[in-house]
Amino acid sequence: MILVFLLTLILECFGTLKPTISNGGWDTYPEDVMTSPGPCNIPIRDSTLSHQEFMDLYAHSQPFVIRDGANNDLFRALTGKEHLIYSYGDSIVRLSSANSYSYEKRDMKFREYCKNYLFPQNRNTLGNDNDNEEWGDLLSEYRIPSYNLPKHSPALSFGVAGPGSGVPFHFHGPGFAEAIHGRKRWFLTKPDDRPTFHPNKTTLQWYFEDYPTVKKEMELYECTIRPGEAIYFPDKWWHATLNLDTSVFISTFLS
Protein backbone atom coordinates (compact mmCIF):
# COMPACT_ATOMS: atom_id res chain seq x y z
CA MET A 1 0.00 0.00 0.00
CA ILE A 2 2.86 2.36 0.90
CA LEU A 3 4.68 1.44 -2.34
CA VAL A 4 1.60 2.24 -4.45
CA PHE A 5 1.20 5.59 -2.66
CA LEU A 6 4.85 6.52 -3.28
CA LEU A 7 4.63 5.59 -6.97
CA THR A 8 1.46 7.65 -7.36
CA LEU A 9 3.12 10.60 -5.63
CA ILE A 10 6.18 10.40 -7.93
CA LEU A 11 4.01 10.33 -11.06
CA GLU A 12 1.91 13.26 -9.83
CA CYS A 13 5.03 15.33 -9.11
CA PHE A 14 7.03 14.51 -12.22
CA GLY A 15 4.46 13.30 -14.75
CA THR A 16 4.99 10.25 -16.91
CA LEU A 17 8.63 9.14 -16.73
CA LYS A 18 9.94 8.58 -20.26
CA PRO A 19 12.88 6.15 -20.45
CA THR A 20 16.09 7.36 -22.06
CA ILE A 21 19.46 5.98 -23.08
CA SER A 22 21.87 8.12 -21.08
CA ASN A 23 25.59 8.46 -21.73
CA GLY A 24 27.20 10.98 -19.40
CA GLY A 25 23.90 12.87 -19.22
CA TRP A 26 23.60 13.04 -23.02
CA ASP A 27 20.12 11.50 -23.29
CA THR A 28 18.55 9.75 -26.27
CA TYR A 29 15.00 8.43 -26.38
CA PRO A 30 14.97 4.84 -27.69
CA GLU A 31 12.48 5.75 -30.44
CA ASP A 32 14.94 8.37 -31.74
CA VAL A 33 17.59 5.76 -32.58
CA MET A 34 16.99 5.62 -36.33
CA THR A 35 19.22 2.68 -37.31
CA SER A 36 20.61 -0.45 -35.71
CA PRO A 37 24.31 -0.89 -34.87
CA GLY A 38 24.52 -3.24 -37.86
CA PRO A 39 27.30 -5.74 -38.59
CA CYS A 40 30.99 -5.35 -37.82
CA ASN A 41 33.43 -6.84 -40.34
CA ILE A 42 36.45 -4.88 -39.10
CA PRO A 43 39.09 -6.47 -36.80
CA ILE A 44 38.69 -5.52 -33.13
CA ARG A 45 41.91 -5.40 -31.11
CA ASP A 46 42.84 -4.37 -27.58
CA SER A 47 45.83 -2.71 -25.93
CA THR A 48 47.94 -5.85 -26.39
CA LEU A 49 48.38 -4.80 -30.05
CA SER A 50 52.03 -3.85 -30.44
CA HIS A 51 53.20 -0.89 -32.49
CA GLN A 52 55.01 -3.26 -34.86
CA GLU A 53 51.78 -5.21 -35.43
CA PHE A 54 50.00 -1.92 -36.10
CA MET A 55 52.57 -1.00 -38.75
CA ASP A 56 52.60 -4.48 -40.34
CA LEU A 57 48.87 -5.24 -40.36
CA TYR A 58 46.92 -1.97 -40.42
CA ALA A 59 48.86 1.28 -40.85
CA HIS A 60 48.68 1.34 -44.65
CA SER A 61 46.31 -1.49 -45.48
CA GLN A 62 43.03 -1.71 -43.52
CA PRO A 63 40.92 -0.18 -40.74
CA PHE A 64 40.57 -1.73 -37.30
CA VAL A 65 38.91 -0.95 -33.98
CA ILE A 66 41.04 -0.58 -30.84
CA ARG A 67 39.23 -1.25 -27.57
CA ASP A 68 40.51 0.45 -24.39
CA GLY A 69 43.65 1.56 -26.19
CA ALA A 70 44.13 4.38 -23.65
CA ASN A 71 42.51 5.24 -20.33
CA ASN A 72 40.27 8.24 -20.98
CA ASP A 73 38.06 7.96 -17.89
CA LEU A 74 38.96 11.52 -16.83
CA PHE A 75 38.20 12.94 -20.29
CA ARG A 76 34.90 11.03 -20.32
CA ALA A 77 33.99 12.59 -16.95
CA LEU A 78 34.97 16.08 -18.13
CA THR A 79 32.76 15.73 -21.21
CA GLY A 80 29.62 14.72 -19.32
CA LYS A 81 26.79 17.06 -20.31
CA GLU A 82 26.45 19.01 -17.05
CA HIS A 83 30.17 19.57 -16.64
CA LEU A 84 30.78 20.45 -20.30
CA ILE A 85 27.99 23.02 -20.47
CA TYR A 86 29.09 24.53 -17.13
CA SER A 87 32.69 24.86 -18.36
CA TYR A 88 32.14 25.75 -22.04
CA GLY A 89 28.52 26.87 -22.34
CA ASP A 90 29.52 30.36 -23.50
CA SER A 91 32.15 29.13 -25.97
CA ILE A 92 31.39 29.64 -29.66
CA VAL A 93 30.94 26.61 -31.92
CA ARG A 94 30.55 26.68 -35.68
CA LEU A 95 27.75 24.65 -37.21
CA SER A 96 28.16 23.32 -40.74
CA SER A 97 25.67 21.68 -43.07
CA ALA A 98 25.93 17.90 -43.01
CA ASN A 99 27.12 17.35 -46.56
CA SER A 100 30.48 16.57 -48.11
CA TYR A 101 31.35 20.21 -48.82
CA SER A 102 29.81 21.90 -45.74
CA TYR A 103 28.48 24.99 -47.54
CA GLU A 104 26.39 26.53 -44.78
CA LYS A 105 28.12 27.88 -41.65
CA ARG A 106 26.60 29.32 -38.50
CA ASP A 107 28.20 30.40 -35.19
CA MET A 108 26.49 30.14 -31.80
CA LYS A 109 27.19 29.50 -28.13
CA PHE A 110 27.71 25.88 -27.15
CA ARG A 111 24.90 26.18 -24.59
CA GLU A 112 22.46 27.22 -27.33
CA TYR A 113 23.64 24.42 -29.59
CA CYS A 114 22.97 21.83 -26.87
CA LYS A 115 19.53 23.27 -26.17
CA ASN A 116 18.29 23.70 -29.74
CA TYR A 117 20.21 21.30 -31.98
CA LEU A 118 20.71 18.03 -30.10
CA PHE A 119 17.29 16.69 -31.02
CA PRO A 120 16.92 13.75 -33.44
CA GLN A 121 18.18 14.83 -36.83
CA ASN A 122 16.29 14.81 -40.08
CA ARG A 123 17.98 13.98 -43.36
CA ASN A 124 19.42 17.48 -43.88
CA THR A 125 20.88 18.94 -40.72
CA LEU A 126 23.77 20.82 -39.16
CA GLY A 127 26.80 19.43 -37.35
CA ASN A 128 29.34 21.31 -35.23
CA ASP A 129 33.03 22.27 -35.32
CA ASN A 130 34.90 23.60 -32.30
CA ASP A 131 37.72 26.13 -32.00
CA ASN A 132 40.53 23.95 -30.65
CA GLU A 133 42.30 26.91 -29.04
CA GLU A 134 39.25 27.85 -26.96
CA TRP A 135 38.78 24.20 -25.98
CA GLY A 136 42.52 23.58 -25.52
CA ASP A 137 42.40 22.92 -21.76
CA LEU A 138 39.81 20.20 -22.27
CA LEU A 139 41.59 18.58 -25.22
CA SER A 140 44.85 18.49 -23.27
CA GLU A 141 43.24 15.91 -20.95
CA TYR A 142 42.59 13.48 -23.81
CA ARG A 143 45.02 10.58 -24.10
CA ILE A 144 45.59 9.89 -27.78
CA PRO A 145 46.07 6.33 -29.11
CA SER A 146 49.66 5.18 -28.70
CA TYR A 147 50.07 4.22 -32.37
CA ASN A 148 51.62 6.67 -34.79
CA LEU A 149 53.10 6.85 -38.27
CA PRO A 150 56.65 7.98 -39.09
CA LYS A 151 56.89 11.73 -39.81
CA HIS A 152 53.24 12.30 -38.80
CA SER A 153 52.01 14.56 -35.98
CA PRO A 154 48.61 14.28 -34.23
CA ALA A 155 45.91 16.97 -34.47
CA LEU A 156 42.64 16.75 -32.53
CA SER A 157 39.03 17.44 -33.55
CA PHE A 158 36.21 17.30 -30.98
CA GLY A 159 32.45 17.27 -31.47
CA VAL A 160 28.98 16.72 -29.98
CA ALA A 161 26.01 15.72 -32.16
CA GLY A 162 22.46 14.38 -31.97
CA PRO A 163 21.11 11.00 -33.08
CA GLY A 164 20.84 10.60 -36.83
CA SER A 165 23.58 13.14 -37.55
CA GLY A 166 26.89 12.28 -39.18
CA VAL A 167 29.42 13.11 -41.88
CA PRO A 168 28.85 11.88 -45.47
CA PHE A 169 31.53 10.06 -47.47
CA HIS A 170 34.84 11.87 -47.82
CA PHE A 171 38.54 11.06 -47.49
CA HIS A 172 41.70 12.59 -46.06
CA GLY A 173 44.84 11.46 -44.26
CA PRO A 174 45.01 8.64 -41.70
CA GLY A 175 43.85 8.85 -38.10
CA PHE A 176 41.81 7.53 -35.20
CA ALA A 177 38.29 8.46 -34.07
CA GLU A 178 37.05 7.57 -30.59
CA ALA A 179 33.54 7.43 -29.15
CA ILE A 180 33.49 9.17 -25.74
CA HIS A 181 29.72 9.05 -25.11
CA GLY A 182 27.14 7.33 -27.33
CA ARG A 183 27.54 5.06 -30.35
CA LYS A 184 28.80 5.97 -33.81
CA ARG A 185 28.38 3.76 -36.87
CA TRP A 186 31.16 3.80 -39.48
CA PHE A 187 31.18 2.90 -43.18
CA LEU A 188 34.46 2.69 -45.13
CA THR A 189 35.68 1.66 -48.60
CA LYS A 190 39.13 1.36 -50.11
CA PRO A 191 40.63 4.42 -51.86
CA ASP A 192 39.93 2.99 -55.33
CA ASP A 193 36.34 2.03 -54.46
CA ARG A 194 34.42 5.30 -54.59
CA PRO A 195 31.01 4.53 -53.04
CA THR A 196 27.76 5.77 -54.55
CA PHE A 197 26.70 8.93 -52.69
CA HIS A 198 25.46 12.44 -53.39
CA PRO A 199 27.63 15.18 -51.82
CA ASN A 200 24.57 17.20 -50.78
CA LYS A 201 22.84 14.33 -49.00
CA THR A 202 23.38 13.42 -45.36
CA THR A 203 24.62 10.04 -44.20
CA LEU A 204 21.10 9.29 -42.98
CA GLN A 205 19.73 9.86 -46.48
CA TRP A 206 22.51 7.73 -47.94
CA TYR A 207 21.79 4.94 -45.46
CA PHE A 208 18.11 4.67 -46.38
CA GLU A 209 18.57 5.22 -50.12
CA ASP A 210 21.97 3.85 -51.20
CA TYR A 211 23.39 1.60 -48.47
CA PRO A 212 21.91 -1.69 -49.81
CA THR A 213 23.24 -0.97 -53.31
CA VAL A 214 26.73 -0.06 -52.10
CA LYS A 215 26.94 -3.29 -50.07
CA LYS A 216 26.25 -5.27 -53.24
CA GLU A 217 28.56 -3.28 -55.51
CA MET A 218 31.77 -3.29 -53.47
CA GLU A 219 33.47 -4.38 -50.29
CA LEU A 220 32.01 -2.16 -47.58
CA TYR A 221 33.80 -2.11 -44.23
CA GLU A 222 31.51 -1.20 -41.34
CA CYS A 223 31.34 -1.24 -37.57
CA THR A 224 29.68 0.63 -34.71
CA ILE A 225 32.07 1.92 -32.06
CA ARG A 226 31.05 2.45 -28.45
CA PRO A 227 32.55 4.46 -25.56
CA GLY A 228 36.13 3.40 -25.00
CA GLU A 229 36.56 2.23 -28.60
CA ALA A 230 38.41 4.01 -31.42
CA ILE A 231 38.52 3.20 -35.13
CA TYR A 232 41.60 3.62 -37.31
CA PHE A 233 41.11 4.81 -40.90
CA PRO A 234 44.10 4.52 -43.27
CA ASP A 235 45.20 7.23 -45.68
CA LYS A 236 42.63 8.24 -48.34
CA TRP A 237 40.06 5.61 -47.39
CA TRP A 238 36.49 6.76 -48.08
CA HIS A 239 34.44 6.92 -44.89
CA ALA A 240 31.10 8.15 -43.57
CA THR A 241 29.69 8.23 -40.05
CA LEU A 242 26.25 8.05 -38.47
CA ASN A 243 25.58 8.83 -34.79
CA LEU A 244 23.11 6.34 -33.34
CA ASP A 245 22.74 8.24 -30.06
CA THR A 246 23.48 11.73 -28.83
CA SER A 247 27.24 11.41 -29.12
CA VAL A 248 30.47 12.99 -27.94
CA PHE A 249 33.49 12.05 -30.04
CA ILE A 250 37.08 13.01 -30.76
CA SER A 251 39.38 12.35 -33.72
CA THR A 252 43.17 12.20 -33.85
CA PHE A 253 44.33 13.11 -37.36
CA LEU A 254 47.85 11.96 -38.23
CA SER A 255 49.09 14.71 -40.53
mmCIF file of C-alpha atoms in Angstrom, residues 24-244:
data_model
loop_
_atom_site.group_PDB
_atom_site.id
_atom_site.type_symbol
_atom_site.label_atom_id
_atom_site.label_comp_id
_atom_site.label_asym_id
_atom_site.label_seq_id
_atom_site.Cartn_x
_atom_site.Cartn_y
_atom_site.Cartn_z
ATOM 1 C CA GLY A 24 27.198 10.978 -19.404
ATOM 2 C CA GLY A 25 23.897 12.871 -19.216
ATOM 3 C CA TRP A 26 23.595 13.040 -23.020
ATOM 4 C CA ASP A 27 20.121 11.503 -23.288
ATOM 5 C CA THR A 28 18.548 9.755 -26.269
ATOM 6 C CA TYR A 29 14.995 8.430 -26.377
ATOM 7 C CA PRO A 30 14.971 4.838 -27.694
ATOM 8 C CA GLU A 31 12.477 5.749 -30.443
ATOM 9 C CA ASP A 32 14.941 8.368 -31.736
ATOM 10 C CA VAL A 33 17.593 5.760 -32.576
ATOM 11 C CA MET A 34 16.991 5.621 -36.326
ATOM 12 C CA THR A 35 19.217 2.679 -37.312
ATOM 13 C CA SER A 36 20.608 -0.450 -35.712
ATOM 14 C CA PRO A 37 24.314 -0.889 -34.870
ATOM 15 C CA GLY A 38 24.521 -3.239 -37.858
ATOM 16 C CA PRO A 39 27.304 -5.742 -38.586
ATOM 17 C CA CYS A 40 30.993 -5.346 -37.816
ATOM 18 C CA ASN A 41 33.427 -6.838 -40.339
ATOM 19 C CA ILE A 42 36.453 -4.882 -39.102
ATOM 20 C CA PRO A 43 39.092 -6.472 -36.804
ATOM 21 C CA ILE A 44 38.690 -5.516 -33.131
ATOM 22 C CA ARG A 45 41.912 -5.399 -31.111
ATOM 23 C CA ASP A 46 42.841 -4.367 -27.582
ATOM 24 C CA SER A 47 45.832 -2.708 -25.932
ATOM 25 C CA THR A 48 47.944 -5.846 -26.392
ATOM 26 C CA LEU A 49 48.377 -4.803 -30.046
ATOM 27 C CA SER A 50 52.035 -3.851 -30.444
ATOM 28 C CA HIS A 51 53.200 -0.889 -32.494
ATOM 29 C CA GLN A 52 55.006 -3.260 -34.856
ATOM 30 C CA GLU A 53 51.780 -5.212 -35.432
ATOM 31 C CA PHE A 54 49.999 -1.925 -36.103
ATOM 32 C CA MET A 55 52.568 -1.004 -38.750
ATOM 33 C CA ASP A 56 52.603 -4.476 -40.340
ATOM 34 C CA LEU A 57 48.873 -5.237 -40.362
ATOM 35 C CA TYR A 58 46.924 -1.972 -40.416
ATOM 36 C CA ALA A 59 48.863 1.280 -40.848
ATOM 37 C CA HIS A 60 48.679 1.344 -44.653
ATOM 38 C CA SER A 61 46.307 -1.493 -45.481
ATOM 39 C CA GLN A 62 43.028 -1.708 -43.522
ATOM 40 C CA PRO A 63 40.919 -0.178 -40.739
ATOM 41 C CA PHE A 64 40.571 -1.728 -37.301
ATOM 42 C CA VAL A 65 38.911 -0.952 -33.976
ATOM 43 C CA ILE A 66 41.039 -0.585 -30.842
ATOM 44 C CA ARG A 67 39.230 -1.254 -27.571
ATOM 45 C CA ASP A 68 40.512 0.447 -24.390
ATOM 46 C CA GLY A 69 43.653 1.560 -26.188
ATOM 47 C CA ALA A 70 44.134 4.384 -23.650
ATOM 48 C CA ASN A 71 42.505 5.237 -20.330
ATOM 49 C CA ASN A 72 40.265 8.241 -20.975
ATOM 50 C CA ASP A 73 38.058 7.963 -17.886
ATOM 51 C CA LEU A 74 38.958 11.517 -16.835
ATOM 52 C CA PHE A 75 38.204 12.942 -20.286
ATOM 53 C CA ARG A 76 34.897 11.031 -20.315
ATOM 54 C CA ALA A 77 33.986 12.588 -16.954
ATOM 55 C CA LEU A 78 34.973 16.081 -18.130
ATOM 56 C CA THR A 79 32.757 15.729 -21.210
ATOM 57 C CA GLY A 80 29.623 14.722 -19.323
ATOM 58 C CA LYS A 81 26.785 17.059 -20.308
ATOM 59 C CA GLU A 82 26.445 19.007 -17.052
ATOM 60 C CA HIS A 83 30.172 19.569 -16.645
ATOM 61 C CA LEU A 84 30.782 20.448 -20.297
ATOM 62 C CA ILE A 85 27.994 23.022 -20.474
ATOM 63 C CA TYR A 86 29.091 24.526 -17.135
ATOM 64 C CA SER A 87 32.691 24.858 -18.359
ATOM 65 C CA TYR A 88 32.136 25.748 -22.037
ATOM 66 C CA GLY A 89 28.522 26.868 -22.339
ATOM 67 C CA ASP A 90 29.516 30.359 -23.505
ATOM 68 C CA SER A 91 32.153 29.128 -25.969
ATOM 69 C CA ILE A 92 31.389 29.638 -29.656
ATOM 70 C CA VAL A 93 30.935 26.608 -31.916
ATOM 71 C CA ARG A 94 30.548 26.680 -35.677
ATOM 72 C CA LEU A 95 27.754 24.650 -37.215
ATOM 73 C CA SER A 96 28.163 23.325 -40.740
ATOM 74 C CA SER A 97 25.666 21.681 -43.073
ATOM 75 C CA ALA A 98 25.927 17.899 -43.009
ATOM 76 C CA ASN A 99 27.119 17.353 -46.557
ATOM 77 C CA SER A 100 30.483 16.569 -48.107
ATOM 78 C CA TYR A 101 31.349 20.213 -48.817
ATOM 79 C CA SER A 102 29.810 21.904 -45.740
ATOM 80 C CA TYR A 103 28.478 24.987 -47.541
ATOM 81 C CA GLU A 104 26.393 26.531 -44.777
ATOM 82 C CA LYS A 105 28.115 27.883 -41.648
ATOM 83 C CA ARG A 106 26.602 29.323 -38.496
ATOM 84 C CA ASP A 107 28.198 30.404 -35.187
ATOM 85 C CA MET A 108 26.486 30.136 -31.797
ATOM 86 C CA LYS A 109 27.192 29.505 -28.133
ATOM 87 C CA PHE A 110 27.706 25.883 -27.153
ATOM 88 C CA ARG A 111 24.897 26.178 -24.593
ATOM 89 C CA GLU A 112 22.459 27.218 -27.328
ATOM 90 C CA TYR A 113 23.636 24.417 -29.593
ATOM 91 C CA CYS A 114 22.972 21.826 -26.872
ATOM 92 C CA LYS A 115 19.528 23.271 -26.166
ATOM 93 C CA ASN A 116 18.289 23.704 -29.735
ATOM 94 C CA TYR A 117 20.212 21.303 -31.979
ATOM 95 C CA LEU A 118 20.712 18.028 -30.100
ATOM 96 C CA PHE A 119 17.286 16.689 -31.020
ATOM 97 C CA PRO A 120 16.924 13.750 -33.436
ATOM 98 C CA GLN A 121 18.179 14.831 -36.830
ATOM 99 C CA ASN A 122 16.287 14.809 -40.082
ATOM 100 C CA ARG A 123 17.979 13.980 -43.365
ATOM 101 C CA ASN A 124 19.418 17.485 -43.881
ATOM 102 C CA THR A 125 20.876 18.945 -40.724
ATOM 103 C CA LEU A 126 23.767 20.819 -39.163
ATOM 104 C CA GLY A 127 26.796 19.431 -37.348
ATOM 105 C CA ASN A 128 29.345 21.314 -35.232
ATOM 106 C CA ASP A 129 33.026 22.268 -35.321
ATOM 107 C CA ASN A 130 34.903 23.600 -32.305
ATOM 108 C CA ASP A 131 37.722 26.132 -32.003
ATOM 109 C CA ASN A 132 40.528 23.948 -30.645
ATOM 110 C CA GLU A 133 42.297 26.907 -29.043
ATOM 111 C CA GLU A 134 39.254 27.853 -26.963
ATOM 112 C CA TRP A 135 38.781 24.200 -25.983
ATOM 113 C CA GLY A 136 42.521 23.578 -25.520
ATOM 114 C CA ASP A 137 42.403 22.920 -21.760
ATOM 115 C CA LEU A 138 39.808 20.202 -22.270
ATOM 116 C CA LEU A 139 41.593 18.581 -25.218
ATOM 117 C CA SER A 140 44.855 18.489 -23.272
ATOM 118 C CA GLU A 141 43.241 15.913 -20.950
ATOM 119 C CA TYR A 142 42.589 13.479 -23.814
ATOM 120 C CA ARG A 143 45.016 10.579 -24.099
ATOM 121 C CA ILE A 144 45.588 9.886 -27.783
ATOM 122 C CA PRO A 145 46.074 6.335 -29.115
ATOM 123 C CA SER A 146 49.662 5.175 -28.695
ATOM 124 C CA TYR A 147 50.075 4.224 -32.369
ATOM 125 C CA ASN A 148 51.622 6.673 -34.791
ATOM 126 C CA LEU A 149 53.104 6.845 -38.270
ATOM 127 C CA PRO A 150 56.655 7.982 -39.090
ATOM 128 C CA LYS A 151 56.887 11.732 -39.807
ATOM 129 C CA HIS A 152 53.242 12.297 -38.795
ATOM 130 C CA SER A 153 52.006 14.559 -35.978
ATOM 131 C CA PRO A 154 48.613 14.277 -34.226
ATOM 132 C CA ALA A 155 45.910 16.973 -34.474
ATOM 133 C CA LEU A 156 42.637 16.746 -32.530
ATOM 134 C CA SER A 157 39.028 17.439 -33.553
ATOM 135 C CA PHE A 158 36.214 17.299 -30.980
ATOM 136 C CA GLY A 159 32.446 17.267 -31.468
ATOM 137 C CA VAL A 160 28.976 16.719 -29.976
ATOM 138 C CA ALA A 161 26.005 15.722 -32.163
ATOM 139 C CA GLY A 162 22.461 14.378 -31.970
ATOM 140 C CA PRO A 163 21.111 10.997 -33.077
ATOM 141 C CA GLY A 164 20.842 10.596 -36.827
ATOM 142 C CA SER A 165 23.583 13.142 -37.554
ATOM 143 C CA GLY A 166 26.889 12.283 -39.179
ATOM 144 C CA VAL A 167 29.418 13.111 -41.882
ATOM 145 C CA PRO A 168 28.855 11.878 -45.471
ATOM 146 C CA PHE A 169 31.529 10.058 -47.470
ATOM 147 C CA HIS A 170 34.840 11.870 -47.820
ATOM 148 C CA PHE A 171 38.542 11.059 -47.490
ATOM 149 C CA HIS A 172 41.705 12.587 -46.062
ATOM 150 C CA GLY A 173 44.838 11.458 -44.258
ATOM 151 C CA PRO A 174 45.006 8.641 -41.700
ATOM 152 C CA GLY A 175 43.845 8.845 -38.099
ATOM 153 C CA PHE A 176 41.809 7.530 -35.196
ATOM 154 C CA ALA A 177 38.287 8.460 -34.072
ATOM 155 C CA GLU A 178 37.050 7.574 -30.585
ATOM 156 C CA ALA A 179 33.537 7.431 -29.147
ATOM 157 C CA ILE A 180 33.491 9.167 -25.744
ATOM 158 C CA HIS A 181 29.720 9.046 -25.109
ATOM 159 C CA GLY A 182 27.136 7.335 -27.328
ATOM 160 C CA ARG A 183 27.538 5.059 -30.349
ATOM 161 C CA LYS A 184 28.800 5.972 -33.810
ATOM 162 C CA ARG A 185 28.379 3.757 -36.871
ATOM 163 C CA TRP A 186 31.162 3.796 -39.481
ATOM 164 C CA PHE A 187 31.185 2.904 -43.176
ATOM 165 C CA LEU A 188 34.464 2.686 -45.132
ATOM 166 C CA THR A 189 35.676 1.664 -48.598
ATOM 167 C CA LYS A 190 39.134 1.363 -50.108
ATOM 168 C CA PRO A 191 40.630 4.424 -51.864
ATOM 169 C CA ASP A 192 39.932 2.990 -55.327
ATOM 170 C CA ASP A 193 36.339 2.028 -54.458
ATOM 171 C CA ARG A 194 34.416 5.299 -54.587
ATOM 172 C CA PRO A 195 31.007 4.532 -53.041
ATOM 173 C CA THR A 196 27.760 5.773 -54.552
ATOM 174 C CA PHE A 197 26.697 8.929 -52.693
ATOM 175 C CA HIS A 198 25.460 12.439 -53.392
ATOM 176 C CA PRO A 199 27.634 15.182 -51.819
ATOM 177 C CA ASN A 200 24.569 17.198 -50.777
ATOM 178 C CA LYS A 201 22.843 14.330 -49.004
ATOM 179 C CA THR A 202 23.380 13.424 -45.358
ATOM 180 C CA THR A 203 24.616 10.035 -44.195
ATOM 181 C CA LEU A 204 21.100 9.294 -42.979
ATOM 182 C CA GLN A 205 19.734 9.862 -46.477
ATOM 183 C CA TRP A 206 22.505 7.732 -47.944
ATOM 184 C CA TYR A 207 21.794 4.940 -45.464
ATOM 185 C CA PHE A 208 18.108 4.671 -46.378
ATOM 186 C CA GLU A 209 18.570 5.221 -50.123
ATOM 187 C CA ASP A 210 21.971 3.852 -51.201
ATOM 188 C CA TYR A 211 23.392 1.604 -48.465
ATOM 189 C CA PRO A 212 21.906 -1.693 -49.808
ATOM 190 C CA THR A 213 23.236 -0.972 -53.307
ATOM 191 C CA VAL A 214 26.734 -0.056 -52.103
ATOM 192 C CA LYS A 215 26.943 -3.287 -50.070
ATOM 193 C CA LYS A 216 26.249 -5.271 -53.243
ATOM 194 C CA GLU A 217 28.565 -3.277 -55.515
ATOM 195 C CA MET A 218 31.770 -3.287 -53.472
ATOM 196 C CA GLU A 219 33.474 -4.376 -50.288
ATOM 197 C CA LEU A 220 32.013 -2.165 -47.575
ATOM 198 C CA TYR A 221 33.798 -2.115 -44.231
ATOM 199 C CA GLU A 222 31.515 -1.203 -41.344
ATOM 200 C CA CYS A 223 31.337 -1.240 -37.570
ATOM 201 C CA THR A 224 29.681 0.634 -34.708
ATOM 202 C CA ILE A 225 32.072 1.920 -32.058
ATOM 203 C CA ARG A 226 31.046 2.451 -28.453
ATOM 204 C CA PRO A 227 32.547 4.460 -25.559
ATOM 205 C CA GLY A 228 36.129 3.398 -25.004
ATOM 206 C CA GLU A 229 36.564 2.225 -28.604
ATOM 207 C CA ALA A 230 38.413 4.008 -31.423
ATOM 208 C CA ILE A 231 38.523 3.196 -35.126
ATOM 209 C CA TYR A 232 41.601 3.624 -37.307
ATOM 210 C CA PHE A 233 41.108 4.808 -40.897
ATOM 211 C CA PRO A 234 44.103 4.519 -43.272
ATOM 212 C CA ASP A 235 45.199 7.231 -45.675
ATOM 213 C CA LYS A 236 42.634 8.239 -48.340
ATOM 214 C CA TRP A 237 40.058 5.613 -47.393
ATOM 215 C CA TRP A 238 36.495 6.765 -48.081
ATOM 216 C CA HIS A 239 34.441 6.917 -44.887
ATOM 217 C CA ALA A 240 31.101 8.154 -43.573
ATOM 218 C CA THR A 241 29.691 8.231 -40.049
ATOM 219 C CA LEU A 242 26.249 8.051 -38.465
ATOM 220 C CA ASN A 243 25.580 8.830 -34.794
ATOM 221 C CA LEU A 244 23.105 6.341 -33.343
#
